[in-house]
XYZ file of N, CA and C in Angstrom:
624
model
N 115.926 118.947 130.787
C 114.787 119.131 129.883
C 114.251 117.771 129.433
N 112.945 117.645 129.422
C 112.310 116.429 128.934
C 112.661 116.224 127.456
N 113.096 115.024 127.066
C 113.397 114.785 125.647
C 112.117 114.728 124.815
N 112.120 115.407 123.690
C 110.948 115.447 122.824
C 111.299 115.037 121.396
N 110.288 114.588 120.688
C 110.374 114.401 119.241
C 109.833 115.684 118.634
N 110.596 116.322 117.770
C 110.208 117.611 117.202
C 109.959 117.448 115.710
N 108.754 117.746 115.271
C 108.442 117.707 113.843
C 108.392 119.142 113.323
N 108.956 119.343 112.147
C 108.989 120.686 111.572
C 108.409 120.670 110.160
N 107.282 121.338 109.989
C 106.734 121.609 108.667
C 107.190 123.014 108.304
N 107.408 123.282 107.024
C 107.984 124.590 106.686
C 107.666 125.003 105.270
N 107.540 126.316 105.094
C 107.429 126.883 103.759
C 108.797 126.836 103.091
N 108.808 126.697 101.783
C 110.076 126.685 101.052
C 110.731 128.063 101.155
N 111.981 128.082 101.588
C 112.711 129.329 101.752
C 112.611 129.932 103.134
N 111.805 129.332 104.012
C 111.651 129.879 105.370
C 112.798 129.474 106.285
N 113.607 128.510 105.847
C 114.733 128.070 106.673
C 114.391 126.968 107.647
N 113.233 126.355 107.500
C 112.825 125.318 108.439
C 113.803 124.159 108.527
N 114.350 123.765 107.376
C 115.316 122.664 107.364
C 116.596 123.057 108.107
N 117.090 124.260 107.828
C 118.300 124.750 108.503
C 118.076 124.849 110.001
N 116.936 125.377 110.386
C 116.608 125.511 111.811
C 116.519 124.138 112.458
N 115.941 123.173 111.749
C 115.858 121.813 112.273
C 117.222 121.216 112.531
N 118.153 121.429 111.589
C 119.518 120.921 111.754
C 120.206 121.578 112.945
N 120.023 122.892 113.073
C 120.617 123.630 114.192
C 120.066 123.112 115.517
N 118.781 122.869 115.555
C 118.116 122.402 116.765
C 118.610 121.011 117.153
N 118.706 120.131 116.169
C 119.178 118.780 116.442
C 120.609 118.794 116.971
N 121.430 119.663 116.376
C 122.818 119.764 116.822
C 122.890 120.305 118.246
N 122.102 121.324 118.545
C 122.109 121.910 119.889
C 121.663 120.884 120.940
N 120.651 120.087 120.600
C 120.105 119.123 121.547
C 120.850 117.789 121.543
N 121.689 117.595 120.532
C 122.428 116.344 120.439
C 121.539 115.158 120.118
N 120.566 115.391 119.231
C 119.636 114.322 118.866
C 119.652 114.132 117.341
N 119.193 112.983 116.850
C 119.203 112.733 115.401
C 118.302 113.684 114.627
N 118.671 113.904 113.365
C 117.920 114.745 112.439
C 117.553 113.888 111.243
N 116.268 113.913 110.860
C 115.815 113.100 109.739
C 115.048 113.951 108.735
N 115.440 113.828 107.482
C 114.746 114.516 106.393
C 114.568 113.511 105.262
N 115.359 113.626 104.215
C 115.267 112.669 103.116
C 115.773 111.276 103.498
N 116.433 111.183 104.654
C 116.859 109.866 105.151
C 115.656 108.918 105.250
N 114.482 109.511 105.512
C 113.270 108.700 105.686
C 112.921 107.981 104.383
N 113.124 108.669 103.250
C 112.869 108.034 101.965
C 113.835 106.868 101.750
N 115.112 107.090 102.086
C 116.111 106.025 101.955
C 115.743 104.829 102.815
N 115.337 105.092 104.061
C 114.962 104.011 104.973
C 113.728 103.274 104.478
N 112.750 104.038 103.988
C 111.524 103.413 103.474
C 111.831 102.573 102.237
N 112.765 103.053 101.419
C 113.176 102.301 100.238
C 113.824 100.986 100.632
N 114.707 101.050 101.623
C 115.380 99.844 102.084
C 114.397 98.877 102.732
N 113.427 99.414 103.455
C 112.454 98.580 104.160
C 111.508 97.878 103.186
N 111.165 98.578 102.103
C 110.187 98.047 101.163
C 110.817 97.324 99.975
N 112.095 97.655 99.695
C 112.739 97.094 98.528
C 112.415 97.841 97.250
N 111.748 99.009 97.387
C 111.366 99.827 96.237
C 112.417 100.912 96.022
N 112.756 101.166 94.760
C 113.715 102.212 94.441
C 113.256 103.538 95.030
N 114.171 104.264 95.655
C 113.829 105.513 96.340
C 113.188 106.547 95.418
N 113.517 106.506 94.118
C 112.969 107.516 93.201
C 111.464 107.366 93.019
N 110.896 106.217 93.399
C 109.458 106.010 93.251
C 108.658 106.611 94.399
N 109.338 106.951 95.489
C 108.631 107.531 96.628
C 108.317 108.998 96.356
N 107.080 109.398 96.651
C 106.694 110.798 96.481
C 107.375 111.635 97.546
N 108.064 112.680 97.116
C 108.738 113.568 98.052
C 107.858 114.796 98.267
N 106.789 114.610 99.040
C 105.832 115.670 99.346
C 105.222 116.278 98.076
N 104.970 115.419 97.088
C 104.241 115.861 95.902
C 103.371 114.696 95.444
N 102.415 114.986 94.593
C 101.490 113.961 94.139
C 101.526 113.850 92.627
N 101.058 112.731 92.134
C 101.053 112.473 90.702
C 99.935 113.257 90.007
N 99.873 113.245 88.672
C 98.891 114.069 87.933
C 97.431 113.802 88.265
N 97.111 112.647 88.854
C 95.706 112.362 89.162
C 95.278 112.967 90.493
N 95.997 114.002 90.924
C 95.758 114.627 92.226
C 94.311 115.060 92.422
N 93.730 115.736 91.448
C 92.366 116.268 91.612
C 91.388 115.158 91.972
N 91.517 114.025 91.313
C 90.622 112.902 91.612
C 90.870 112.367 93.013
N 92.124 112.242 93.402
C 92.466 111.623 94.677
C 92.117 112.508 95.866
N 92.122 113.821 95.667
C 91.811 114.730 96.768
C 90.354 114.629 97.210
N 89.526 113.965 96.437
C 88.116 113.848 96.810
C 87.918 112.893 97.982
N 88.931 112.105 98.287
C 88.834 111.173 99.421
C 90.070 111.306 100.275
N 89.957 110.918 101.546
C 91.087 110.999 102.453
C 91.957 109.757 102.321
N 93.170 109.864 102.817
C 94.093 108.734 102.837
C 93.459 107.585 103.610
N 93.381 106.389 103.019
C 92.651 105.290 103.632
C 93.321 104.635 104.825
N 94.624 104.843 105.006
C 95.308 104.228 106.142
C 95.534 102.749 105.926
N 95.869 102.041 106.997
C 96.091 100.611 106.881
C 97.563 100.278 106.790
N 97.870 98.986 106.688
C 99.243 98.526 106.623
C 99.725 98.474 105.181
N 101.041 98.549 104.963
C 101.573 98.436 103.605
C 101.213 97.079 103.007
N 100.963 97.070 101.711
C 100.673 95.799 101.055
C 101.985 95.116 100.707
N 101.925 93.839 100.405
C 103.132 93.060 100.137
C 103.654 93.353 98.733
N 104.946 93.064 98.478
C 105.527 93.310 97.149
C 104.841 92.542 96.037
N 104.138 91.457 96.378
C 103.454 90.670 95.356
C 102.168 91.327 94.869
N 101.656 92.262 95.644
C 100.402 92.928 95.300
C 100.633 93.935 94.173
N 99.700 94.007 93.223
C 99.826 94.930 92.103
C 99.805 96.388 92.555
N 99.269 96.663 93.747
C 99.170 98.020 94.265
C 100.434 98.451 95.013
N 101.451 97.577 95.011
C 102.629 97.780 95.863
C 103.296 99.142 95.668
N 103.456 99.596 94.431
C 104.181 100.843 94.187
C 103.281 102.066 94.047
N 102.020 101.955 94.404
C 101.158 103.133 94.408
C 101.584 104.084 95.527
N 101.336 105.377 95.302
C 101.766 106.388 96.270
C 101.241 106.123 97.674
N 99.974 105.715 97.793
C 99.399 105.495 99.117
C 100.170 104.424 99.869
N 100.527 103.354 99.184
C 101.269 102.288 99.837
C 102.682 102.753 100.198
N 103.328 103.501 99.303
C 104.662 103.989 99.587
C 104.643 104.974 100.748
N 103.552 105.755 100.846
C 103.421 106.654 101.993
C 103.368 105.852 103.291
N 102.699 104.709 103.267
C 102.597 103.888 104.469
C 103.966 103.420 104.936
N 104.861 103.164 104.003
C 106.218 102.767 104.399
C 106.945 103.928 105.071
N 106.743 105.155 104.561
C 107.329 106.312 105.216
C 106.725 106.490 106.611
N 105.419 106.301 106.703
C 104.739 106.396 107.996
C 105.322 105.372 108.973
N 105.538 104.176 108.505
C 106.110 103.107 109.324
C 107.492 103.496 109.846
N 108.316 104.086 108.979
C 109.656 104.512 109.374
C 109.580 105.635 110.393
N 108.693 106.604 110.164
C 108.557 107.734 111.101
C 108.151 107.248 112.483
N 107.223 106.317 112.551
C 106.813 105.763 113.845
C 107.966 105.013 114.512
N 108.731 104.313 113.709
C 109.870 103.562 114.246
C 110.919 104.510 114.821
N 111.202 105.600 114.096
C 112.184 106.578 114.572
C 111.725 107.217 115.877
N 110.420 107.502 115.961
C 109.882 108.095 117.189
C 110.028 107.144 118.374
N 109.864 105.860 118.122
C 110.007 104.876 119.190
C 111.444 104.788 119.676
N 112.390 105.127 118.815
C 113.804 105.016 119.178
C 114.262 106.126 120.107
N 113.507 107.245 120.130
C 113.879 108.310 121.047
C 113.751 109.692 120.432
N 114.172 110.726 121.161
C 114.034 112.106 120.698
C 114.788 112.331 119.392
N 114.204 113.153 118.522
C 114.809 113.450 117.229
C 114.081 114.630 116.608
N 114.613 115.131 115.506
C 113.952 116.169 114.708
C 113.576 115.540 113.375
N 112.315 115.658 112.991
C 111.830 115.097 111.736
C 111.259 116.227 110.878
N 111.753 116.321 109.651
C 111.329 117.383 108.743
C 110.234 116.890 107.796
N 109.101 117.599 107.776
C 108.039 117.363 106.812
C 107.413 115.977 106.857
N 106.894 115.552 105.695
C 106.307 114.228 105.472
C 105.155 113.900 106.422
N 104.411 114.940 106.797
C 103.212 114.775 107.639
C 103.535 114.139 108.983
N 104.774 114.253 109.435
C 105.170 113.619 110.699
C 104.351 114.149 111.869
N 103.991 115.430 111.825
C 103.185 116.000 112.914
C 101.852 115.274 113.029
N 101.263 114.921 111.897
C 99.972 114.221 111.893
C 100.157 112.747 112.251
N 101.158 112.127 111.682
C 101.412 110.706 111.940
C 101.639 110.444 113.425
N 102.322 111.374 114.104
C 102.678 111.187 115.515
C 101.771 111.976 116.457
N 100.623 112.396 115.974
C 99.762 113.305 116.743
C 99.269 112.724 118.064
N 99.225 111.408 118.195
C 98.727 110.799 119.434
C 99.793 110.734 120.524
N 101.044 110.975 120.171
C 102.132 110.900 121.157
C 102.211 112.196 121.960
N 102.339 112.077 123.266
C 102.425 113.248 124.120
C 103.825 113.866 124.133
N 104.815 113.135 123.624
C 106.184 113.639 123.635
C 106.581 114.262 122.292
N 105.576 114.661 121.512
C 105.847 115.284 120.210
C 105.553 116.781 120.279
N 106.487 117.587 119.772
C 106.295 119.029 119.631
C 106.233 119.325 118.140
N 105.124 119.891 117.701
C 104.864 120.115 116.282
C 105.060 121.596 115.949
N 105.969 121.854 115.019
C 106.350 123.232 114.676
C 106.082 123.507 113.203
N 105.575 124.704 112.912
C 105.446 125.170 111.529
C 106.265 126.443 111.393
N 107.209 126.450 110.447
C 108.054 127.621 110.197
C 107.597 128.280 108.899
N 107.296 129.559 108.975
C 106.820 130.298 107.807
C 107.509 131.647 107.731
N 107.309 132.342 106.628
C 107.898 133.672 106.439
C 107.216 134.331 105.248
N 107.282 135.671 105.150
C 106.698 136.372 104.000
C 107.370 135.949 102.694
N 106.668 136.151 101.594
C 107.161 135.726 100.289
C 108.525 136.322 99.944
N 108.728 137.604 100.237
C 109.997 138.241 99.859
C 111.164 137.625 100.615
N 110.953 137.282 101.878
C 112.008 136.645 102.672
C 112.316 135.260 102.111
N 111.271 134.485 101.841
C 111.456 133.132 101.312
C 112.173 133.176 99.960
N 111.845 134.181 99.138
C 112.499 134.314 97.841
C 113.981 134.605 98.018
N 114.321 135.528 98.917
C 115.733 135.859 99.140
C 116.513 134.640 99.609
N 115.932 133.882 100.525
C 116.623 132.697 101.039
C 116.741 131.620 99.962
N 115.695 131.456 99.173
C 115.724 130.455 98.103
C 116.753 130.822 97.040
N 116.908 132.119 96.766
C 117.874 132.575 95.770
C 119.309 132.243 96.181
N 119.534 132.079 97.479
C 120.881 131.764 97.968
C 121.306 130.345 97.611
N 120.313 129.468 97.400
C 120.636 128.055 97.143
C 120.235 127.594 95.745
N 119.382 128.340 95.072
C 118.932 127.962 93.733
C 119.636 128.814 92.675
N 120.439 128.197 91.841
C 121.148 128.914 90.784
C 120.248 129.057 89.567
N 119.182 129.836 89.748
C 118.182 130.032 88.704
C 117.822 131.509 88.619
N 117.277 131.957 87.481
C 116.777 133.332 87.402
C 115.682 133.551 88.440
N 115.526 134.783 88.874
C 114.568 135.081 89.941
C 113.161 134.609 89.599
N 112.733 134.811 88.353
C 111.370 134.414 87.980
C 111.183 132.894 88.126
N 112.242 132.140 87.855
C 112.158 130.686 87.987
C 112.119 130.265 89.449
N 112.841 130.990 90.285
C 112.826 130.686 91.722
C 111.459 131.015 92.312
N 110.860 132.117 91.858
C 109.512 132.473 92.310
C 108.540 131.351 91.962
N 108.608 130.888 90.720
C 107.713 129.815 90.281
C 107.977 128.526 91.069
N 109.236 128.210 91.285
C 109.596 126.999 92.038
C 109.073 127.070 93.465
N 109.226 128.234 94.096
C 108.760 128.410 95.473
C 107.254 128.203 95.571
N 106.521 128.802 94.640
C 105.059 128.662 94.629
C 104.666 127.203 94.412
N 105.327 126.545 93.459
C 104.987 125.163 93.133
C 105.279 124.212 94.288
N 106.427 124.388 94.944
C 106.779 123.491 96.044
C 105.814 123.648 97.213
N 105.479 124.885 97.560
C 104.531 125.092 98.660
C 103.149 124.561 98.297
N 102.780 124.686 97.023
C 101.501 124.144 96.566
C 101.509 122.623 96.692
N 102.615 121.982 96.288
C 102.748 120.535 96.419
C 102.613 120.114 97.879
N 103.328 120.829 98.744
C 103.317 120.461 100.154
C 101.920 120.601 100.757
N 101.223 121.664 100.389
C 99.872 121.877 100.912
C 98.930 120.766 100.457
N 99.023 120.384 99.179
C 98.148 119.347 98.647
C 98.513 117.969 99.200
N 99.795 117.730 99.329
C 100.278 116.471 99.910
C 99.727 116.317 101.325
N 99.852 117.384 102.126
C 99.374 117.374 103.510
C 97.862 117.184 103.565
N 97.150 117.899 102.692
C 95.691 117.803 102.660
C 95.247 116.390 102.302
N 95.909 115.802 101.330
C 95.517 114.466 100.879
C 95.721 113.425 101.965
N 96.871 113.456 102.627
C 97.194 112.411 103.591
C 96.678 112.675 105.005
N 96.283 113.899 105.310
C 95.811 114.191 106.669
C 94.374 114.689 106.703
N 93.882 115.230 105.590
C 92.556 115.829 105.573
C 92.535 117.210 106.205
N 93.717 117.743 106.551
C 93.830 119.040 107.216
C 94.532 120.048 106.314
N 94.410 121.335 106.684
C 95.083 122.393 105.941
C 96.504 122.562 106.471
N 97.461 122.546 105.560
C 98.881 122.584 105.906
C 99.252 123.817 106.741
N 98.694 124.981 106.406
C 99.068 126.221 107.084
C 98.187 126.545 108.289
N 97.279 125.676 108.642
C 96.386 125.925 109.778
C 97.172 125.796 111.081
N 97.303 126.891 111.810
C 98.099 126.908 113.039
C 97.585 125.928 114.087
N 96.316 125.520 113.980
C 95.753 124.587 114.958
C 96.357 123.196 114.840
N 97.063 122.934 113.757
C 97.707 121.635 113.591
C 99.055 121.552 114.295
N 99.504 122.683 114.844
C 100.852 122.751 115.403
C 100.846 123.325 116.820
N 101.917 123.031 117.540
C 102.102 123.622 118.863
C 102.696 125.022 118.745
N 103.551 125.207 117.738
C 104.190 126.495 117.498
C 104.118 126.836 116.013
N 103.795 128.077 115.696
C 103.867 128.583 114.332
C 104.742 129.830 114.390
N 105.936 129.761 113.779
C 106.940 130.804 113.966
C 107.344 131.453 112.653
N 107.451 132.793 112.689
C 107.862 133.571 111.529
C 109.372 133.758 111.577
N 110.093 133.040 110.724
C 111.561 133.087 110.758
C 112.104 134.413 110.234
N 111.298 135.173 109.491
C 111.743 136.480 109.016
C 111.828 137.466 110.175
N 110.979 137.296 111.160
C 110.971 138.176 112.330
C 112.052 137.769 113.319
N 112.159 136.473 113.568
C 113.079 135.979 114.587
C 114.472 135.651 114.067
N 114.594 135.433 112.759
C 115.855 134.935 112.234
C 115.979 133.451 112.552
N 116.939 132.778 111.941
C 117.077 131.345 112.164
C 117.470 131.036 113.603
N 118.436 131.791 114.137
C 118.867 131.572 115.522
C 117.722 131.851 116.494
N 117.007 132.950 116.249
C 115.907 133.309 117.140
C 114.778 132.297 117.091
N 114.508 131.751 115.900
C 113.468 130.733 115.773
C 113.857 129.482 116.543
N 115.131 129.089 116.418
C 115.605 127.937 117.186
C 115.485 128.201 118.687
N 115.867 129.393 119.126
C 115.795 129.727 120.555
C 114.350 129.725 121.043
N 113.425 130.161 120.193
C 112.004 130.156 120.573
C 111.516 128.721 120.771
N 111.958 127.818 119.922
C 111.578 126.408 120.065
C 112.168 125.837 121.348
N 113.428 126.163 121.615
C 114.078 125.680 122.842
C 113.367 126.210 124.086
N 112.965 127.488 124.042
C 112.252 128.069 125.180
C 110.929 127.352 125.402
N 110.243 127.032 124.304
C 108.982 126.294 124.417
C 109.217 124.914 125.019
N 110.293 124.251 124.603
C 110.605 122.929 125.142
C 110.826 122.980 126.645
N 111.480 124.043 127.099
C 111.723 124.207 128.546
C 110.407 124.313 129.302
N 109.503 125.146 128.790
C 108.206 125.324 129.453
C 107.392 124.036 129.365
N 107.376 123.436 128.209
C 106.617 122.206 128.021
C 107.105 121.103 128.964
N 108.397 121.067 129.205
C 108.979 120.051 130.089
C 108.400 120.103 131.488
N 108.077 121.317 131.951
C 107.554 121.490 133.314
C 106.180 120.876 133.469
N 105.450 120.799 132.378
C 104.068 120.328 132.451
C 103.880 118.995 131.733
N 104.998 118.377 131.386
C 104.921 117.126 130.618
C 104.420 115.988 131.481
N 103.404 115.278 130.997
C 102.918 114.047 131.641
C 102.685 113.021 130.552
N 103.088 111.817 130.795
C 102.917 110.758 129.790
C 101.492 110.225 129.830
């Protein structure tokens, strides 16, 4: 099978992270999630807690009026050094570096958009109905159900706005991905198998 870089965007509670880990283990390739924040922190010298983890600061409404400007990270001497846009660039830099190192699974952080020009990238979106996501979230969140419902809504809202701000695209738009899979229908194992089956077919037609 042709080695691919697999990016996984996911709804909270859909199991996208778990499926990503399973996929990486099956393929014997690296898995990256919050490691990217740690790497970006080390690369920039900025404390990891300052990096936005797929959420935006209170001035979101104002910032959504324009797209992410792009460009290279500014130097630590610049007053703009710790702004979210600059910190995002460090994450972008790390994601590109990881892709250059070889096949891997990357969770979230607009990796599908950042690596969109690469032909060896498979972009996956994992979703599921609200009731399924709630049940799965309840397994890991020791909170009352009403609080988990609110948390699930808030996290998906953050992710959608984060994606919109940095890519100019809609997070749930299937046209942004190669595969959009319902984990409630397939289950975690079935979703992983569907991705593997796609990789097999894609390998036959892969051209650099």
